[in-house]
Amino acid sequence: MLLNDVQLARFTHLKHNMLPLTLLKGAQTTQMMVELKNGETFNGTLVNCDSWMNLNLKDVVCTSRDGTSFYQMPECYVRGNLVKYIRVSDDILTQVSEEAKKERTPKPARGGRGRGRGTFGRGNAGFGRGNDAGRGRGENANRGQQNGRGRGDSTRGRGDSGRGRGDARGRGQSSQRGRGRGTN
Amino acid sequence: MSGRKPRENILNLEKSLDKEILIKFNGGREVIGTLKGYDSMVNIVLDNTKEFIRDVEDHNKLKWAQDPENSAMLVQVTRNLGIVVCRGTSIMYLCPVDGTYEINNPFIGDEEEEEQ
């Protein structure tokens, strides 16, 4: 009974939560009207949009803010942060929600992948820990390594290596960040 | 893979390289120039850039003046800026100059609806 109610609640929640960007993505290749913050409007066909709501329109009619001059443009790129609102046709809503329902079914597979990645990441952290601790501290570090590799006493192993792990993580992250900056 | 931003540009500026584009900036400035370069943040390098001078009283209107060759014609007043790096964050919209032209009101039928 309870389970059914929860499932029902989740289902209705998904049904009503039409995310703006999802709608926009679904509205690709349809006619829409975009008003910018400065009052200019663009009537055109959406070619593409991204998660910043940047829009790529084609066959656009641009209307000035006073509504007196009109420009025909073959295409136009509008920056998302300057959009005030977008008008889409009414039938988009039903069309997109139907598409979303279809896409919802294969979701469990994605969760599985996510877990896999998580363990992989931990494995990496383990390597880093071993190296750093080994160099840095004599006795404690050795213990840490043994426990870490053998995995005999799970509780002790974690407890002992707790400090070492903290150090190693700190180093590992800082070096990664450093690299990141370098490439950027 | 999906953790990193794919940063795929939704606009293909490759095809506009070495062609004239019009850029309108955040505060209302408008420039025309030849597209020489761009990046994933839509920062843009323009060559032979011309900025449209705006009306002193109404900054939303462009300034027009008599064409020196043909006094019956009005032309937009511009100033030359040469080569310019345009910051992507302050770009409002951009479009190719080729194929962009002023037209008469195409919404005359649904004017009242627009007004609401």
CSV table of C-alpha atoms in Angstrom, one decimal:
chain,number,residue,atom,x,y,z
A,1,MET,CA,0.0,0.0,0.0
A,2,LEU,CA,2.6,2.5,1.1
A,3,LEU,CA,4.9,1.5,-1.7
A,4,ASN,CA,2.1,2.0,-4.2
A,5,ASP,CA,1.5,5.5,-2.8
A,6,VAL,CA,5.1,6.4,-3.1
A,7,GLN,CA,5.3,5.2,-6.6
A,8,LEU,CA,2.2,7.1,-7.5
A,9,ALA,CA,3.5,10.3,-5.9
A,10,ARG,CA,6.7,10.0,-7.8
A,11,PHE,CA,4.9,9.3,-11.0
A,12,THR,CA,2.6,12.3,-10.7
A,13,HIS,CA,5.6,14.5,-9.6
A,14,LEU,CA,7.4,13.6,-12.8
A,15,LYS,CA,4.3,14.0,-14.8
A,16,HIS,CA,3.9,17.6,-13.7
A,17,ASN,CA,7.5,18.7,-13.5
A,18,MET,CA,8.2,20.0,-17.0
A,19,LEU,CA,11.7,21.3,-16.8
A,20,PRO,CA,12.2,24.5,-18.9
A,21,LEU,CA,15.3,23.3,-20.6
A,22,THR,CA,13.8,19.9,-21.4
A,23,LEU,CA,10.9,21.7,-23.0
A,24,LEU,CA,13.2,23.9,-24.9
A,25,LYS,CA,15.3,20.9,-26.1
A,26,GLY,CA,12.1,19.2,-27.2
A,27,ALA,CA,11.0,22.4,-29.0
A,28,GLN,CA,13.9,22.2,-31.4
A,29,THR,CA,13.0,22.7,-35.1
A,30,THR,CA,9.8,24.5,-34.1
A,31,GLN,CA,8.8,28.2,-34.4
A,32,MET,CA,9.2,30.3,-31.3
A,33,MET,CA,9.4,33.9,-30.1
A,34,VAL,CA,12.2,35.0,-27.9
A,35,GLU,CA,12.1,38.3,-26.1
A,36,LEU,CA,15.4,39.7,-24.7
A,37,LYS,CA,15.8,41.7,-21.6
A,38,ASN,CA,16.2,44.8,-23.6
A,39,GLY,CA,12.8,44.3,-25.3
A,40,GLU,CA,13.9,43.1,-28.7
A,41,THR,CA,12.1,40.1,-29.9
A,42,PHE,CA,13.2,37.3,-32.2
A,43,ASN,CA,10.7,35.1,-34.1
A,44,GLY,CA,12.4,32.1,-35.6
A,45,THR,CA,12.9,28.4,-35.8
A,46,LEU,CA,15.1,26.9,-33.0
A,47,VAL,CA,18.0,25.1,-34.4
A,48,ASN,CA,19.9,24.3,-31.2
A,49,CYS,CA,20.1,25.3,-27.6
A,50,ASP,CA,22.3,24.4,-24.7
A,51,SER,CA,22.1,24.3,-20.9
A,52,TRP,CA,22.8,28.0,-20.6
A,53,MET,CA,19.8,28.7,-22.8
A,54,ASN,CA,22.0,30.0,-25.5
A,55,LEU,CA,19.9,29.8,-28.6
A,56,ASN,CA,20.7,29.2,-32.3
A,57,LEU,CA,17.7,30.3,-34.4
A,58,LYS,CA,17.2,30.3,-38.1
A,59,ASP,CA,14.9,32.3,-40.4
A,60,VAL,CA,14.6,35.0,-37.8
A,61,VAL,CA,12.6,38.2,-37.8
A,62,CYS,CA,14.1,40.6,-35.3
A,63,THR,CA,11.8,43.3,-34.0
A,64,SER,CA,13.2,46.4,-32.3
A,65,ARG,CA,12.2,47.3,-28.8
A,66,ASP,CA,9.8,50.0,-30.0
A,67,GLY,CA,8.2,47.6,-32.5
A,68,THR,CA,8.7,49.8,-35.5
A,69,SER,CA,11.6,48.2,-37.4
A,70,PHE,CA,11.9,44.6,-38.4
A,71,TYR,CA,14.9,42.7,-39.7
A,72,GLN,CA,15.1,39.5,-41.5
A,73,MET,CA,18.1,37.3,-40.6
A,74,PRO,CA,19.0,33.9,-42.0
A,75,GLU,CA,20.3,32.8,-38.6
A,76,CYS,CA,21.0,34.3,-35.2
A,77,TYR,CA,22.8,33.3,-32.0
A,78,VAL,CA,21.3,34.6,-28.8
A,79,ARG,CA,23.0,34.5,-25.5
A,80,GLY,CA,21.0,32.7,-22.8
A,81,ASN,CA,21.5,35.1,-20.0
A,82,LEU,CA,19.8,37.9,-21.9
A,83,VAL,CA,16.6,36.0,-22.6
A,84,LYS,CA,13.5,37.4,-20.8
A,85,TYR,CA,11.1,34.8,-22.0
A,86,ILE,CA,10.4,32.4,-24.8
A,87,ARG,CA,7.0,31.7,-26.3
A,88,VAL,CA,6.5,28.3,-27.8
A,89,SER,CA,3.5,26.8,-29.5
A,90,ASP,CA,1.0,25.1,-27.2
A,91,ASP,CA,1.2,21.6,-28.6
A,92,ILE,CA,4.9,21.4,-27.6
A,93,LEU,CA,4.0,20.6,-24.1
A,94,THR,CA,2.1,17.4,-24.9
A,95,GLN,CA,4.7,16.4,-27.4
A,96,VAL,CA,7.6,16.8,-25.1
A,97,SER,CA,5.9,15.1,-22.1
A,98,GLU,CA,5.2,12.1,-24.3
A,99,GLU,CA,8.8,11.9,-25.3
A,100,ALA,CA,9.9,12.3,-21.7
A,101,LYS,CA,7.7,9.3,-20.7
A,102,LYS,CA,9.4,7.1,-23.3
A,103,GLU,CA,12.9,8.1,-22.2
A,104,ARG,CA,12.1,7.4,-18.5
A,105,THR,CA,12.0,3.6,-18.8
A,106,PRO,CA,15.8,2.7,-19.4
A,107,LYS,CA,17.0,4.7,-16.4
A,108,PRO,CA,18.0,1.9,-14.0
A,109,ALA,CA,20.9,1.0,-16.3
A,110,ARG,CA,22.4,4.4,-15.8
A,111,GLY,CA,22.4,4.0,-12.0
A,112,GLY,CA,24.5,0.8,-12.4
A,113,ARG,CA,27.1,2.6,-14.4
A,114,GLY,CA,27.4,5.3,-11.9
A,115,ARG,CA,28.2,2.9,-9.1
A,116,GLY,CA,30.9,1.3,-11.2
A,117,ARG,CA,32.6,4.6,-11.7
A,118,GLY,CA,32.4,5.4,-8.0
A,119,THR,CA,34.4,2.3,-7.0
A,120,PHE,CA,36.9,2.9,-9.7
A,121,GLY,CA,37.5,6.4,-8.2
A,122,ARG,CA,38.1,4.9,-4.8
A,123,GLY,CA,40.6,2.5,-6.2
A,124,ASN,CA,42.6,5.3,-7.5
A,125,ALA,CA,42.6,7.1,-4.2
A,126,GLY,CA,43.8,3.9,-2.6
A,127,PHE,CA,46.9,3.9,-4.8
A,128,GLY,CA,47.7,7.4,-3.9
A,129,ARG,CA,47.3,6.7,-0.2
A,130,GLY,CA,49.7,3.8,-0.3
A,131,ASN,CA,52.5,5.7,-1.9
A,132,ASP,CA,52.3,8.8,0.2
A,133,ALA,CA,52.0,7.1,3.5
A,134,GLY,CA,54.9,4.8,2.7
A,135,ARG,CA,57.3,7.7,2.1
A,136,GLY,CA,56.0,10.0,4.8
A,137,ARG,CA,55.8,7.9,8.1
A,138,GLY,CA,57.8,4.9,9.1
A,139,GLU,CA,55.8,2.6,11.4
A,140,ASN,CA,52.3,3.9,11.1
A,141,ALA,CA,52.6,4.1,7.4
A,142,ASN,CA,53.7,0.5,7.1
A,143,ARG,CA,50.7,-0.6,9.1
A,144,GLY,CA,48.5,1.5,7.0
A,145,GLN,CA,49.8,-0.1,3.8
A,146,GLN,CA,49.5,-3.7,5.1
A,147,ASN,CA,45.9,-3.1,6.2
A,148,GLY,CA,45.1,-1.3,3.1
A,149,ARG,CA,46.3,-4.1,0.8
A,150,GLY,CA,45.3,-7.1,2.8
A,151,ARG,CA,41.9,-5.8,3.9
A,152,GLY,CA,41.9,-8.2,6.8
A,153,ASP,CA,40.3,-6.2,9.6
A,154,SER,CA,38.1,-3.8,7.9
A,155,THR,CA,37.4,-1.7,10.9
A,156,ARG,CA,40.9,-1.4,12.2
A,157,GLY,CA,42.3,-0.9,8.7
A,158,ARG,CA,40.1,2.1,8.2
A,159,GLY,CA,40.7,3.5,11.6
A,160,ASP,CA,44.5,3.4,11.4
A,161,SER,CA,44.9,4.6,7.9
A,162,GLY,CA,42.4,7.4,8.6
A,163,ARG,CA,45.0,10.0,9.3
A,164,GLY,CA,47.2,8.9,6.5
A,165,ARG,CA,44.4,8.9,4.1
A,166,GLY,CA,43.6,12.5,5.0
A,167,ASP,CA,47.1,13.6,4.2
A,168,ALA,CA,47.3,11.7,1.0
A,169,ARG,CA,44.0,12.9,-0.3
A,170,GLY,CA,45.0,16.5,0.4
A,171,ARG,CA,48.1,16.1,-1.7
A,172,GLY,CA,46.4,14.1,-4.4
A,173,GLN,CA,43.7,16.7,-4.9
A,174,SER,CA,46.0,19.7,-4.8
A,175,SER,CA,48.2,18.2,-7.4
A,176,GLN,CA,45.2,17.4,-9.6
A,177,ARG,CA,43.9,20.9,-9.4
A,178,GLY,CA,47.3,22.2,-10.2
A,179,ARG,CA,47.3,20.1,-13.4
A,180,GLY,CA,43.9,21.3,-14.2
A,181,ARG,CA,44.9,24.9,-14.0
A,182,GLY,CA,48.0,24.3,-16.1
A,183,THR,CA,46.0,22.9,-19.0
A,184,ASN,CA,43.4,25.6,-18.8
B,1,MET,CA,32.7,11.3,-19.6
B,2,SER,CA,29.6,13.1,-18.8
B,3,GLY,CA,31.1,14.7,-15.7
B,4,ARG,CA,33.2,17.1,-17.9
B,5,LYS,CA,31.5,19.8,-19.7
B,6,PRO,CA,31.2,18.8,-23.4
B,7,ARG,CA,31.2,22.5,-24.3
B,8,GLU,CA,30.0,21.7,-27.8
B,9,ASN,CA,29.2,25.0,-29.4
B,10,ILE,CA,25.6,25.1,-30.5
B,11,LEU,CA,26.6,27.7,-33.2
B,12,ASN,CA,28.9,26.7,-35.9
B,13,LEU,CA,31.0,29.8,-36.5
B,14,GLU,CA,33.4,28.0,-38.7
B,15,LYS,CA,31.2,28.7,-41.7
B,16,SER,CA,31.1,32.4,-40.9
B,17,LEU,CA,34.9,32.8,-40.8
B,18,ASP,CA,36.2,35.6,-43.0
B,19,LYS,CA,32.6,36.8,-43.5
B,20,GLU,CA,30.9,39.8,-42.1
B,21,ILE,CA,28.9,39.4,-38.9
B,22,LEU,CA,26.9,41.8,-36.8
B,23,ILE,CA,27.2,41.7,-33.0
B,24,LYS,CA,25.1,43.5,-30.6
B,25,PHE,CA,26.5,44.0,-27.1
B,26,ASN,CA,25.0,44.0,-23.7
B,27,GLY,CA,24.7,47.8,-23.3
B,28,GLY,CA,23.4,48.3,-26.8
B,29,ARG,CA,26.5,48.9,-28.9
B,30,GLU,CA,26.4,47.3,-32.3
B,31,VAL,CA,29.3,46.5,-34.5
B,32,ILE,CA,29.9,44.9,-37.8
B,33,GLY,CA,33.2,43.2,-38.7
B,34,THR,CA,34.9,40.3,-40.5
B,35,LEU,CA,35.0,37.3,-38.3
B,36,LYS,CA,38.6,36.2,-37.8
B,37,GLY,CA,38.4,34.0,-34.8
B,38,TYR,CA,36.3,32.6,-32.0
B,39,ASP,CA,36.5,30.2,-29.1
B,40,SER,CA,34.1,28.0,-27.1
B,41,MET,CA,33.0,30.9,-24.9
B,42,VAL,CA,32.1,32.8,-28.0
B,43,ASN,CA,34.8,35.4,-27.5
B,44,ILE,CA,35.2,36.8,-31.0
B,45,VAL,CA,38.0,38.4,-33.0
B,46,LEU,CA,36.7,40.9,-35.6
B,47,ASP,CA,38.7,42.7,-38.3
B,48,ASN,CA,37.8,45.9,-40.0
B,49,THR,CA,35.3,46.5,-37.3
B,50,LYS,CA,32.8,49.3,-37.6
B,51,GLU,CA,30.7,50.5,-34.6
B,52,PHE,CA,27.4,52.1,-35.2
B,53,ILE,CA,27.2,55.5,-33.5
B,54,ARG,CA,23.9,55.8,-31.5
B,55,ASP,CA,21.7,58.7,-31.1
B,56,VAL,CA,22.8,61.1,-28.4
B,57,GLU,CA,19.3,61.4,-26.9
B,58,ASP,CA,18.0,57.9,-27.4
B,59,HIS,CA,20.7,55.3,-27.0
B,60,ASN,CA,18.5,52.6,-28.5
B,61,LYS,CA,18.4,54.3,-31.9
B,62,LEU,CA,21.2,54.4,-34.3
B,63,LYS,CA,22.4,57.7,-35.7
B,64,TRP,CA,21.7,58.4,-39.3
B,65,ALA,CA,23.2,61.1,-41.5
B,66,GLN,CA,23.0,62.2,-45.1
B,67,ASP,CA,25.1,60.3,-47.5
B,68,PRO,CA,27.8,62.7,-48.8
B,69,GLU,CA,27.6,61.2,-52.3
B,70,ASN,CA,23.8,61.2,-52.5
B,71,SER,CA,22.1,63.8,-50.3
B,72,ALA,CA,18.7,62.0,-50.7
B,73,MET,CA,20.0,58.9,-49.0
B,74,LEU,CA,20.5,58.4,-45.3
B,75,VAL,CA,23.3,56.3,-44.1
B,76,GLN,CA,24.2,55.1,-40.6
B,77,VAL,CA,27.1,56.9,-38.9
B,78,THR,CA,29.9,54.5,-38.1
B,79,ARG,CA,33.4,54.7,-36.7
B,80,ASN,CA,36.2,52.4,-37.5
B,81,LEU,CA,37.7,50.3,-34.7
B,82,GLY,CA,40.0,48.1,-36.7
B,83,ILE,CA,40.8,44.7,-35.1
B,84,VAL,CA,38.8,44.0,-32.0
B,85,VAL,CA,38.5,41.2,-29.4
B,86,CYS,CA,34.9,40.9,-28.3
B,87,ARG,CA,34.2,39.4,-24.9
B,88,GLY,CA,31.7,36.6,-25.1
B,89,THR,CA,30.0,37.4,-21.9
B,90,SER,CA,28.9,40.8,-23.1
B,91,ILE,CA,27.6,39.6,-26.5
B,92,MET,CA,23.8,39.8,-26.7
B,93,TYR,CA,23.3,38.3,-30.1
B,94,LEU,CA,25.2,37.9,-33.3
B,95,CYS,CA,24.1,37.2,-36.8
B,96,PRO,CA,25.6,37.1,-40.3
B,97,VAL,CA,25.4,40.4,-42.2
B,98,ASP,CA,24.8,38.5,-45.4
B,99,GLY,CA,21.1,38.0,-45.8
B,100,THR,CA,20.2,40.4,-43.0
B,101,TYR,CA,18.0,43.3,-44.1
B,102,GLU,CA,15.2,45.5,-42.9
B,103,ILE,CA,11.7,44.4,-43.9
B,104,ASN,CA,8.2,45.7,-43.4
B,105,ASN,CA,6.1,44.6,-40.5
B,106,PRO,CA,5.4,40.9,-41.1
B,107,PHE,CA,3.1,40.5,-38.1
B,108,ILE,CA,0.4,43.0,-39.2
B,109,GLY,CA,-2.3,40.3,-38.8
B,110,ASP,CA,-1.4,39.4,-35.2
B,111,GLU,CA,-0.4,42.8,-34.0
B,112,GLU,CA,-3.2,43.0,-31.4
B,113,GLU,CA,-2.3,39.7,-30.0
B,114,GLU,CA,1.3,40.8,-29.6
B,115,GLU,CA,0.3,44.0,-27.8
B,116,GLN,CA,-1.5,42.0,-25.0
